[in-house]
Amino acid sequence: MLAGLSDPDDGMIIPSTQSLKIGYVPEITPAHILFTPTEYLYHMGRIRGMAKQELIARINELLKLFYLEDAQDTRITYFSKGMKQKIMIMQAMLEETDLLILDEPLSGLDLQTQNDLEETLRSLKQQGLTIVLTCHETKLLDHLVDTILMIRDKNVIHADLFIHSTALYNKLIFEIADPTYLDDILHLMKIQQQSSFATGSYEVTIRCQAQHTDVLLQQLLHKEASIKQLMPIHNKEKFIHND
Amino acid sequence: MISLMRYQLLNYARSYQYVPPFSIFVLCLIVNYTFTPNPILDSFSLTSIMLFFLMGWFTITLFHTEDEGQKTITCFHTNGSGRYHISLFTIGILIALSLSLVSIIYPTIIQAFAKTPSFAQLLLGFLAHFCLAILGMALSALFTRELVNSKQNTWWGVLSILLLTLVLATLKNSILQIKGLIWLLPPLHLSLEIMNSGDQLKTIPSHFYGRFLWIVVYASFIIYLFFLLSRLKRK
């Protein structure tokens, strides 16, 4: 649905106000592609409507990026599964892409190929490409992804955690007389939950960056907040399995 | 669209899946015209029925050249499966056109007939081949993986519908008893009736064109049905 290949059974898709260029890598890697990488990418690019000169330059760029220059004249049908997967990612990146969608990218790959692919994806991520992928394995979750949307029983559970950013996060639960006291320190935290007690005070659950935690605690104590719980958020995989 | 067609045609050419039906087509032509002289319209009628069946083979192999994964990718780049299938049908029409021309040019060149065919006979021969080839392609497309999930059902389905069409053409008189039914069934019999006119035909009666036109209209309706059903299946 994200790639626009199928319609939703129910509900509606609200399109982005900006037009996004999407690259798509399907789950099933084609077994028999009867072209060389250069020919194949050229055909796919032309079908997309890309201009010849621009396309040829982009193909050469991609062949360098994915270290496939030596294999550019070999038919893809003779490639290993990992190399075919690289070609699939290359066809998805023919145009400058805003969003790369990968459906089960590690499915059926051996360990070495999985590591190679992970390295490729990390390199693309470092170049600023937004990647959305689906997976059952936790391998990519360990080292690559920033945010996980876990789907279970037709429901999406949004684990809005950032395990790979340089800063770790803490979860903090405290009680405070009036939530408006927090107005001047809101920039240090993200309120996740807030509930009022019969006594008139409020229990607030927030998330904050580890580096801001000490300052935040000082400010909260100064505002006579009562700290109930402080816990680090640093292991998303554990979170998912325990959920 | 041209880029898409070029890619699909090259892919089909490199797959060599056209070799078996094309070899049978060539073999049938050679065998049919081994002994001379031959009647003109009767020979064209026979080779047009042969092409009607072989187009089923060409259609299935053409539509299934790419595997499922590659088809998804090509459709994604094409921006929808509609243009993807229009391109495949166009290639199918080009194959039908080429083989129809070969079917009438080859026996004429080797002088397989008692006398040189007139322009009217050649035109009738071409129309019979081309219209039946288009009809065969349209009917076979209904059994491609776009609409039928099982590969076995694809081949049985194509063979059954093409054979049934031919059988119904021969049972036309019985079918006429049920009013209106004849218009629903594939109009293969119209071509057979025309080609049964005899070689003494000098000019083509205008109602012949109407009959060939109806075959093309019928095939177009089947192709429209293909797009309609595939859209419904995707939802």
Short mmCIF file of C-alpha atoms in Angstrom, two decimals:
data_model
loop_
_atom_site.label_atom_id
_atom_site.label_comp_id
_atom_site.label_asym_id
_atom_site.label_seq_id
_atom_site.Cartn_x
_atom_site.Cartn_y
_atom_site.Cartn_z
CA MET A 1 0.00 0.00 0.00
CA LEU A 2 2.88 2.37 0.81
CA ALA A 3 4.32 1.70 -2.63
CA GLY A 4 0.91 2.18 -4.24
CA LEU A 5 0.78 -1.40 -5.54
CA SER A 6 -2.36 -2.47 -3.73
CA ASP A 7 -5.49 -0.84 -2.41
CA PRO A 8 -6.60 -0.99 1.23
CA ASP A 9 -9.45 -3.39 2.12
CA ASP A 10 -10.92 -0.73 4.31
CA GLY A 11 -10.29 2.91 5.15
CA MET A 12 -8.43 5.34 2.94
CA ILE A 13 -4.92 6.44 2.08
CA ILE A 14 -4.15 10.10 2.72
CA PRO A 15 -1.43 11.01 0.23
CA SER A 16 1.51 13.17 1.18
CA THR A 17 1.19 16.86 0.30
CA GLN A 18 4.70 16.63 -1.18
CA SER A 19 5.17 14.20 -4.04
CA LEU A 20 7.53 11.48 -2.87
CA LYS A 21 9.77 9.44 -5.11
CA ILE A 22 9.48 5.88 -3.84
CA GLY A 23 11.78 2.96 -4.57
CA TYR A 24 10.39 -0.54 -3.99
CA VAL A 25 12.18 -3.85 -3.44
CA PRO A 26 9.71 -6.78 -3.39
CA GLU A 27 9.99 -9.80 -1.12
CA ILE A 28 10.39 -12.23 -4.01
CA THR A 29 13.70 -11.68 -5.76
CA PRO A 30 13.25 -12.50 -9.47
CA ALA A 31 14.97 -15.80 -10.23
CA HIS A 32 15.63 -15.36 -13.95
CA ILE A 33 16.55 -11.93 -15.22
CA LEU A 34 17.86 -12.41 -18.73
CA PHE A 35 19.76 -9.12 -18.86
CA THR A 36 23.08 -7.80 -17.58
CA PRO A 37 22.85 -5.26 -14.71
CA THR A 38 23.46 -2.36 -17.10
CA GLU A 39 20.81 -3.55 -19.58
CA TYR A 40 18.30 -4.33 -16.85
CA LEU A 41 18.70 -1.02 -15.05
CA TYR A 42 18.57 0.80 -18.39
CA HIS A 43 15.25 -0.84 -19.29
CA MET A 44 13.73 -0.19 -15.86
CA GLY A 45 14.85 3.44 -15.98
CA ARG A 46 13.47 3.97 -19.47
CA ILE A 47 10.15 2.38 -18.43
CA ARG A 48 10.09 4.91 -15.56
CA GLY A 49 10.53 7.65 -18.17
CA MET A 50 14.08 8.69 -17.30
CA ALA A 51 16.17 10.52 -19.93
CA LYS A 52 18.92 8.41 -21.55
CA GLN A 53 21.99 10.44 -20.52
CA GLU A 54 20.82 10.95 -16.96
CA LEU A 55 20.00 7.25 -16.70
CA ILE A 56 23.37 6.03 -17.97
CA ALA A 57 25.19 8.34 -15.54
CA ARG A 58 23.01 7.11 -12.67
CA ILE A 59 23.60 3.44 -13.58
CA ASN A 60 27.38 3.97 -13.51
CA GLU A 61 27.04 5.73 -10.16
CA LEU A 62 25.00 2.85 -8.71
CA LEU A 63 27.39 0.19 -10.06
CA LYS A 64 30.20 1.97 -8.20
CA LEU A 65 28.16 2.40 -5.04
CA PHE A 66 27.26 -1.30 -4.90
CA TYR A 67 30.69 -2.56 -6.08
CA LEU A 68 29.21 -4.31 -9.11
CA GLU A 69 31.35 -2.71 -11.82
CA ASP A 70 33.17 -5.98 -12.52
CA ALA A 71 29.89 -7.87 -12.91
CA GLN A 72 28.14 -5.32 -15.13
CA ASP A 73 28.42 -7.49 -18.26
CA THR A 74 27.28 -10.76 -16.68
CA ARG A 75 23.65 -11.79 -16.95
CA ILE A 76 21.84 -11.38 -13.62
CA THR A 77 20.43 -14.90 -13.83
CA TYR A 78 23.97 -16.19 -12.99
CA PHE A 79 24.30 -13.95 -9.90
CA SER A 80 24.20 -15.13 -6.30
CA LYS A 81 21.10 -14.32 -4.26
CA GLY A 82 22.90 -11.51 -2.45
CA MET A 83 24.03 -9.89 -5.72
CA LYS A 84 20.49 -10.19 -7.11
CA GLN A 85 19.22 -8.47 -3.97
CA LYS A 86 21.70 -5.64 -4.60
CA ILE A 87 20.35 -5.29 -8.16
CA MET A 88 16.84 -5.09 -6.70
CA ILE A 89 17.90 -2.22 -4.44
CA MET A 90 19.67 -0.54 -7.38
CA GLN A 91 16.53 -0.62 -9.53
CA ALA A 92 14.65 0.96 -6.63
CA MET A 93 17.22 3.77 -6.47
CA LEU A 94 17.38 4.59 -10.17
CA GLU A 95 15.87 7.97 -9.55
CA GLU A 96 16.90 10.09 -6.58
CA THR A 97 14.61 8.41 -4.08
CA ASP A 98 13.00 9.98 -1.03
CA LEU A 99 11.85 6.69 0.40
CA LEU A 100 13.12 3.14 -0.12
CA ILE A 101 10.67 0.35 0.73
CA LEU A 102 12.06 -3.16 1.27
CA ASP A 103 9.81 -6.14 1.80
CA GLU A 104 11.58 -8.84 3.86
CA PRO A 105 15.07 -7.93 2.57
CA LEU A 106 16.88 -10.68 4.52
CA SER A 107 14.47 -13.45 3.61
CA GLY A 108 16.31 -16.49 2.23
CA LEU A 109 19.80 -14.96 2.44
CA ASP A 110 22.75 -16.71 4.08
CA LEU A 111 24.51 -15.08 7.04
CA GLN A 112 27.36 -13.57 5.01
CA THR A 113 24.95 -12.09 2.48
CA GLN A 114 22.78 -10.76 5.29
CA ASN A 115 25.82 -8.97 6.72
CA ASP A 116 26.72 -7.53 3.30
CA LEU A 117 23.18 -6.31 2.76
CA GLU A 118 23.03 -4.80 6.23
CA GLU A 119 26.26 -2.93 5.48
CA THR A 120 24.77 -1.65 2.20
CA LEU A 121 21.61 -0.45 3.94
CA ARG A 122 23.61 1.23 6.70
CA SER A 123 25.66 3.04 4.08
CA LEU A 124 22.45 4.22 2.33
CA LYS A 125 21.01 5.35 5.65
CA GLN A 126 24.14 7.35 6.41
CA GLN A 127 23.68 9.10 3.08
CA GLY A 128 20.32 10.35 4.31
CA LEU A 129 17.97 7.92 2.58
CA THR A 130 14.75 7.10 4.43
CA ILE A 131 14.22 3.33 4.49
CA VAL A 132 11.03 1.46 5.43
CA LEU A 133 11.39 -2.29 5.71
CA THR A 134 9.39 -5.25 6.92
CA CYS A 135 11.11 -8.16 8.62
CA HIS A 136 10.60 -11.10 10.90
CA GLU A 137 14.28 -11.38 11.84
CA THR A 138 15.62 -9.09 14.58
CA LYS A 139 19.01 -8.78 12.90
CA LEU A 140 18.30 -5.47 11.23
CA LEU A 141 16.57 -4.22 14.37
CA ASP A 142 19.79 -4.64 16.32
CA HIS A 143 21.99 -2.47 14.19
CA LEU A 144 20.05 -0.53 11.62
CA VAL A 145 16.56 0.72 12.39
CA ASP A 146 15.57 3.78 14.37
CA THR A 147 11.87 3.17 14.76
CA ILE A 148 9.81 0.02 14.83
CA LEU A 149 6.16 -0.37 14.00
CA MET A 150 5.19 -3.74 15.34
CA ILE A 151 2.09 -5.30 13.85
CA ARG A 152 0.18 -7.87 15.83
CA ASP A 153 -3.40 -9.06 15.33
CA LYS A 154 -4.09 -6.34 12.73
CA ASN A 155 -2.99 -3.65 15.20
CA VAL A 156 0.04 -1.43 14.91
CA ILE A 157 2.02 -0.89 18.09
CA HIS A 158 4.26 2.11 17.69
CA ALA A 159 7.48 1.69 19.67
CA ASP A 160 8.70 5.25 19.34
CA LEU A 161 12.23 4.58 20.54
CA PHE A 162 15.55 5.62 19.09
CA ILE A 163 18.11 2.97 19.95
CA HIS A 164 20.61 4.01 17.35
CA SER A 165 20.74 7.70 17.94
CA THR A 166 23.82 8.73 19.91
CA ALA A 167 21.72 9.64 22.93
CA LEU A 168 19.88 6.98 24.91
CA TYR A 169 16.52 7.75 26.42
CA ASN A 170 15.06 7.50 29.87
CA LYS A 171 11.51 7.00 30.93
CA LEU A 172 10.46 9.01 33.99
CA ILE A 173 7.28 8.84 36.05
CA PHE A 174 6.59 11.57 38.58
CA GLU A 175 3.77 13.23 40.49
CA ILE A 176 3.26 16.98 40.36
CA ALA A 177 0.67 19.39 41.79
CA ASP A 178 0.02 21.29 38.55
CA PRO A 179 1.11 20.27 35.01
CA THR A 180 1.46 23.95 34.01
CA TYR A 181 4.63 24.00 36.18
CA LEU A 182 6.20 21.97 33.40
CA ASP A 183 5.72 24.62 30.68
CA ASP A 184 9.25 26.01 30.90
CA ILE A 185 10.92 22.56 30.77
CA LEU A 186 8.77 20.97 28.06
CA HIS A 187 11.65 21.25 25.58
CA LEU A 188 13.60 18.71 27.66
CA MET A 189 11.00 15.98 27.54
CA LYS A 190 8.15 14.34 25.66
CA ILE A 191 4.99 13.68 27.69
CA GLN A 192 3.68 10.18 27.00
CA GLN A 193 0.89 9.93 29.55
CA GLN A 194 -0.82 12.14 32.10
CA SER A 195 -3.52 11.25 34.63
CA SER A 196 -5.07 13.10 37.56
CA PHE A 197 -5.56 11.80 41.10
CA ALA A 198 -8.47 12.43 43.46
CA THR A 199 -6.08 14.47 45.59
CA GLY A 200 -5.82 16.99 42.76
CA SER A 201 -2.23 16.12 41.81
CA TYR A 202 -1.16 14.58 38.49
CA GLU A 203 0.92 11.58 37.52
CA VAL A 204 2.98 12.24 34.42
CA THR A 205 4.99 9.78 32.33
CA ILE A 206 7.64 11.35 30.12
CA ARG A 207 10.54 10.36 27.89
CA CYS A 208 13.73 12.38 27.85
CA GLN A 209 17.22 12.10 26.45
CA ALA A 210 19.73 10.60 28.89
CA GLN A 211 21.95 13.65 28.67
CA HIS A 212 19.09 15.93 29.81
CA THR A 213 17.92 13.68 32.63
CA ASP A 214 20.01 15.19 35.43
CA VAL A 215 18.98 18.74 34.60
CA LEU A 216 15.37 17.66 34.27
CA LEU A 217 15.38 15.89 37.63
CA GLN A 218 16.84 18.97 39.29
CA GLN A 219 14.14 21.15 37.73
CA LEU A 220 11.37 18.73 38.73
CA LEU A 221 12.56 18.51 42.34
CA HIS A 222 12.80 22.26 42.41
CA LYS A 223 9.13 22.35 41.33
CA GLU A 224 8.32 19.97 44.20
CA ALA A 225 7.55 17.04 41.94
CA SER A 226 7.73 13.58 43.49
CA ILE A 227 9.79 11.14 41.42
CA LYS A 228 8.13 7.72 41.23
CA GLN A 229 10.25 5.84 38.72
CA LEU A 230 13.22 6.36 36.43
CA MET A 231 14.20 3.70 33.89
CA PRO A 232 16.53 3.64 30.93
CA ILE A 233 15.21 2.87 27.44
CA HIS A 234 17.98 1.23 25.49
CA ASN A 235 16.95 -2.19 24.33
CA LYS A 236 14.19 -2.13 21.74
CA GLU A 237 14.44 -5.80 20.89
CA LYS A 238 13.82 -6.70 24.53
CA PHE A 239 10.89 -4.33 24.53
CA ILE A 240 9.35 -6.03 21.51
CA HIS A 241 9.76 -9.54 22.81
CA ASN A 242 8.37 -8.60 26.21
CA ASP A 243 5.46 -6.67 24.77
CA MET B 1 5.01 2.66 -23.54
CA ILE B 2 7.55 2.09 -26.34
CA SER B 3 10.29 1.44 -23.76
CA LEU B 4 8.05 -1.01 -21.94
CA MET B 5 7.19 -2.84 -25.17
CA ARG B 6 10.84 -2.97 -26.21
CA TYR B 7 11.78 -4.46 -22.84
CA GLN B 8 8.97 -7.05 -22.88
CA LEU B 9 9.70 -8.04 -26.48
CA LEU B 10 13.46 -8.41 -25.79
CA ASN B 11 12.73 -10.36 -22.61
CA TYR B 12 10.41 -12.69 -24.53
CA ALA B 13 12.99 -13.11 -27.29
CA ARG B 14 15.74 -13.99 -24.78
CA SER B 15 13.49 -16.44 -22.93
CA TYR B 16 13.20 -18.65 -26.06
CA GLN B 17 9.72 -19.63 -24.88
CA TYR B 18 8.36 -18.76 -28.30
CA VAL B 19 10.47 -21.51 -29.92
CA PRO B 20 8.03 -24.46 -29.44
CA PRO B 21 4.87 -22.72 -30.80
CA PHE B 22 6.85 -21.02 -33.57
CA SER B 23 8.48 -24.32 -34.61
CA ILE B 24 5.07 -26.02 -34.74
CA PHE B 25 3.72 -23.10 -36.77
CA VAL B 26 6.55 -23.39 -39.32
CA LEU B 27 6.28 -27.18 -39.40
CA CYS B 28 2.51 -27.08 -39.99
CA LEU B 29 2.92 -24.56 -42.81
CA ILE B 30 5.59 -26.66 -44.51
CA VAL B 31 3.66 -29.91 -44.12
CA ASN B 32 0.38 -28.35 -45.24
CA TYR B 33 1.91 -27.06 -48.44
CA THR B 34 4.21 -30.04 -49.18
CA PHE B 35 1.89 -31.42 -51.85
CA THR B 36 0.67 -29.05 -54.53
CA PRO B 37 -1.64 -27.76 -55.86
CA ASN B 38 -3.84 -26.78 -52.91
CA PRO B 39 -7.21 -25.00 -52.73
CA ILE B 40 -6.67 -21.38 -51.68
CA LEU B 41 -9.40 -20.49 -49.17
CA ASP B 42 -9.64 -24.00 -47.68
CA SER B 43 -5.87 -23.98 -47.02
CA PHE B 44 -6.07 -20.52 -45.46
CA SER B 45 -8.99 -21.71 -43.32
CA LEU B 46 -6.96 -24.66 -42.02
CA THR B 47 -3.85 -22.60 -41.22
CA SER B 48 -6.00 -19.90 -39.57
CA ILE B 49 -7.43 -22.52 -37.16
CA MET B 50 -3.88 -23.70 -36.49
CA LEU B 51 -2.87 -20.10 -35.71
CA PHE B 52 -5.94 -19.73 -33.47
CA PHE B 53 -4.63 -22.57 -31.28
CA LEU B 54 -0.97 -21.57 -31.42
CA MET B 55 -1.82 -18.02 -30.35
CA GLY B 56 -2.99 -19.55 -27.05
CA TRP B 57 0.53 -20.91 -26.56
CA PHE B 58 2.17 -17.64 -27.60
CA THR B 59 -0.12 -15.66 -25.28
CA ILE B 60 0.52 -17.77 -22.18
CA THR B 61 4.30 -17.81 -22.66
CA LEU B 62 4.34 -14.07 -23.44
CA PHE B 63 2.27 -13.15 -20.38
CA HIS B 64 4.35 -15.43 -18.14
CA THR B 65 7.85 -14.51 -19.38
CA GLU B 66 8.59 -12.54 -16.23
CA ASP B 67 8.28 -14.27 -12.88
CA GLU B 68 5.97 -12.83 -10.20
CA GLY B 69 8.72 -10.82 -8.49
CA GLN B 70 9.90 -9.15 -11.69
CA LYS B 71 6.32 -8.50 -12.78
CA THR B 72 5.71 -6.57 -9.54
CA ILE B 73 8.83 -4.47 -10.17
CA THR B 74 7.97 -3.78 -13.82
CA CYS B 75 4.40 -2.82 -12.87
CA PHE B 76 5.80 -0.50 -10.20
CA HIS B 77 8.03 1.28 -12.73
CA THR B 78 5.18 1.33 -15.26
CA ASN B 79 2.99 3.00 -12.64
CA GLY B 80 0.23 0.41 -12.72
CA SER B 81 -0.59 -2.95 -14.22
CA GLY B 82 -3.00 -1.48 -16.81
CA ARG B 83 -0.26 -0.14 -19.10
CA TYR B 84 1.77 -3.28 -18.42
CA HIS B 85 -0.97 -5.50 -19.85
CA ILE B 86 -1.86 -3.12 -22.70
CA SER B 87 1.78 -3.44 -23.77
CA LEU B 88 1.61 -7.26 -23.62
CA PHE B 89 -1.61 -7.30 -25.68
CA THR B 90 0.03 -4.96 -28.23
CA ILE B 91 2.97 -7.36 -28.57
CA GLY B 92 0.47 -10.22 -28.95
CA ILE B 93 -1.25 -8.30 -31.76
CA LEU B 94 2.13 -7.73 -33.46
CA ILE B 95 2.87 -11.48 -33.26
CA ALA B 96 -0.60 -12.21 -34.70
CA LEU B 97 -0.01 -9.71 -37.50
CA SER B 98 3.42 -11.12 -38.39
CA LEU B 99 2.29 -14.76 -38.38
CA SER B 100 -0.84 -13.90 -40.39
CA LEU B 101 1.31 -12.27 -43.05
CA VAL B 102 3.70 -15.24 -43.11
CA SER B 103 0.72 -17.61 -43.42
CA ILE B 104 -0.45 -16.00 -46.66
CA ILE B 105 2.88 -14.90 -48.15
CA TYR B 106 4.71 -18.24 -47.75
CA PRO B 107 2.31 -20.43 -49.84
CA THR B 108 1.97 -17.66 -52.43
CA ILE B 109 5.75 -17.41 -52.85
CA ILE B 110 6.30 -21.16 -53.16
CA GLN B 111 3.32 -21.33 -55.59
CA ALA B 112 1.52 -23.90 -53.49
CA PHE B 113 -1.83 -23.13 -55.14
CA ALA B 114 -3.16 -24.17 -58.55
CA LYS B 115 -3.27 -20.53 -59.63
CA THR B 116 -1.96 -17.29 -58.20
CA PRO B 117 -4.38 -16.04 -55.48
CA SER B 118 -6.27 -12.83 -56.31
CA PHE B 119 -5.99 -9.77 -54.05
CA ALA B 120 -9.48 -10.53 -52.64
CA GLN B 121 -8.43 -14.07 -51.70
CA LEU B 122 -5.21 -12.85 -50.08
CA LEU B 123 -7.14 -10.21 -48.15
CA LEU B 124 -9.70 -12.79 -47.00
CA GLY B 125 -6.86 -15.11 -46.00
CA PHE B 126 -5.14 -12.36 -44.02
CA LEU B 127 -8.36 -11.30 -42.27
CA ALA B 128 -9.22 -14.91 -41.36
CA HIS B 129 -5.76 -15.50 -39.84
CA PHE B 130 -5.52 -12.16 -38.07
CA CYS B 131 -9.07 -12.15 -36.63
CA LEU B 132 -8.82 -15.73 -35.35
CA ALA B 133 -5.34 -15.06 -33.92
CA ILE B 134 -6.70 -12.05 -32.00
CA LEU B 135 -9.66 -14.12 -30.81
CA GLY B 136 -7.32 -16.94 -29.67
CA MET B 137 -5.13 -14.42 -27.82
CA ALA B 138 -8.10 -12.76 -26.08
CA LEU B 139 -9.64 -16.06 -24.93
CA SER B 140 -6.28 -17.40 -23.72
CA ALA B 141 -5.52 -14.21 -21.75
CA LEU B 142 -8.46 -15.09 -19.47
CA PHE B 143 -6.42 -18.06 -18.23
CA THR B 144 -3.12 -16.27 -17.52
CA ARG B 145 -1.85 -15.96 -13.94
CA GLU B 146 -3.41 -12.52 -13.66
CA LEU B 147 -6.78 -14.26 -13.30
CA VAL B 148 -5.94 -17.93 -12.67
CA ASN B 149 -3.65 -18.87 -9.77
CA SER B 150 -2.79 -22.45 -10.70
CA LYS B 151 -0.40 -23.11 -13.59
CA GLN B 152 -2.15 -26.41 -14.39
CA ASN B 153 -5.49 -24.66 -14.67
CA THR B 154 -3.93 -22.15 -17.06
CA TRP B 155 -2.96 -24.76 -19.63
CA TRP B 156 -6.12 -26.86 -19.23
CA GLY B 157 -8.22 -23.72 -19.35
CA VAL B 158 -6.66 -22.44 -22.56
CA LEU B 159 -6.83 -25.80 -24.29
CA SER B 160 -10.44 -26.32 -23.19
CA ILE B 161 -11.73 -22.92 -24.27
CA LEU B 162 -10.00 -23.05 -27.66
CA LEU B 163 -11.22 -26.59 -28.34
CA LEU B 164 -14.71 -25.74 -27.13
CA THR B 165 -14.79 -22.73 -29.44
CA LEU B 166 -13.95 -24.95 -32.40
CA VAL B 167 -16.48 -27.61 -31.40
CA LEU B 168 -19.20 -25.00 -30.97
CA ALA B 169 -18.42 -23.65 -34.43
CA THR B 170 -19.21 -27.07 -35.89
CA LEU B 171 -22.36 -27.41 -33.74
CA LYS B 172 -23.63 -24.04 -34.91
CA ASN B 173 -26.88 -25.40 -36.36
CA SER B 174 -27.89 -27.05 -33.07
CA ILE B 175 -26.96 -23.94 -31.10
CA LEU B 176 -29.11 -21.78 -33.38
CA GLN B 177 -32.13 -23.48 -31.81
CA ILE B 178 -31.46 -21.46 -28.65
CA LYS B 179 -32.20 -17.92 -29.69
CA GLY B 180 -29.48 -15.36 -28.93
CA LEU B 181 -26.93 -17.91 -27.66
CA ILE B 182 -24.94 -17.78 -30.88
CA TRP B 183 -24.06 -14.14 -30.16
CA LEU B 184 -22.59 -15.02 -26.78
CA LEU B 185 -20.28 -17.75 -28.05
CA PRO B 186 -16.86 -17.06 -29.63
CA PRO B 187 -17.58 -16.33 -33.33
CA LEU B 188 -15.04 -18.71 -34.84
CA HIS B 189 -17.77 -20.13 -37.08
CA LEU B 190 -18.11 -16.80 -38.94
CA SER B 191 -14.57 -17.09 -40.30
CA LEU B 192 -15.07 -20.77 -41.21
CA GLU B 193 -18.27 -19.91 -43.14
CA ILE B 194 -16.52 -17.16 -45.10
CA MET B 195 -13.55 -19.34 -45.94
CA ASN B 196 -15.95 -22.04 -47.15
CA SER B 197 -17.11 -19.76 -50.01
CA GLY B 198 -14.95 -21.47 -52.65
CA ASP B 199 -12.02 -20.26 -54.77
CA GLN B 200 -14.30 -18.90 -57.49
CA LEU B 201 -14.91 -15.80 -55.32
CA LYS B 202 -13.93 -12.69 -57.33
CA THR B 203 -14.87 -9.84 -54.98
CA ILE B 204 -15.45 -9.73 -51.24
CA PRO B 205 -19.13 -9.20 -50.30
CA SER B 206 -19.51 -6.29 -47.86
CA HIS B 207 -21.16 -8.43 -45.16
CA PHE B 208 -17.93 -10.46 -44.93
CA TYR B 209 -16.19 -7.38 -43.52
CA GLY B 210 -18.99 -7.05 -40.93
CA ARG B 211 -18.41 -10.65 -39.81
CA PHE B 212 -14.66 -10.17 -39.43
CA LEU B 213 -15.35 -6.93 -37.60
CA TRP B 214 -17.65 -8.78 -35.19
CA ILE B 215 -14.82 -11.25 -34.40
CA VAL B 216 -12.51 -8.32 -33.57
CA VAL B 217 -15.26 -6.60 -31.51
CA TYR B 218 -15.89 -9.87 -29.65
CA ALA B 219 -12.15 -10.27 -28.94
CA SER B 220 -11.99 -6.63 -27.77
CA PHE B 221 -14.86 -7.31 -25.38
CA ILE B 222 -13.00 -10.33 -23.97
CA ILE B 223 -9.86 -8.20 -23.51
CA TYR B 224 -11.99 -5.59 -21.71
CA LEU B 225 -13.34 -8.41 -19.53
CA PHE B 226 -9.74 -9.38 -18.75
CA PHE B 227 -8.98 -5.88 -17.45
CA LEU B 228 -12.26 -5.75 -15.52
CA LEU B 229 -11.69 -9.11 -13.81
CA SER B 230 -8.04 -8.36 -13.02
CA ARG B 231 -9.09 -5.07 -11.37
CA LEU B 232 -11.73 -6.91 -9.35
CA LYS B 233 -9.22 -9.59 -8.35
CA ARG B 234 -6.71 -7.00 -7.10
CA LYS B 235 -9.40 -5.53 -4.82
#
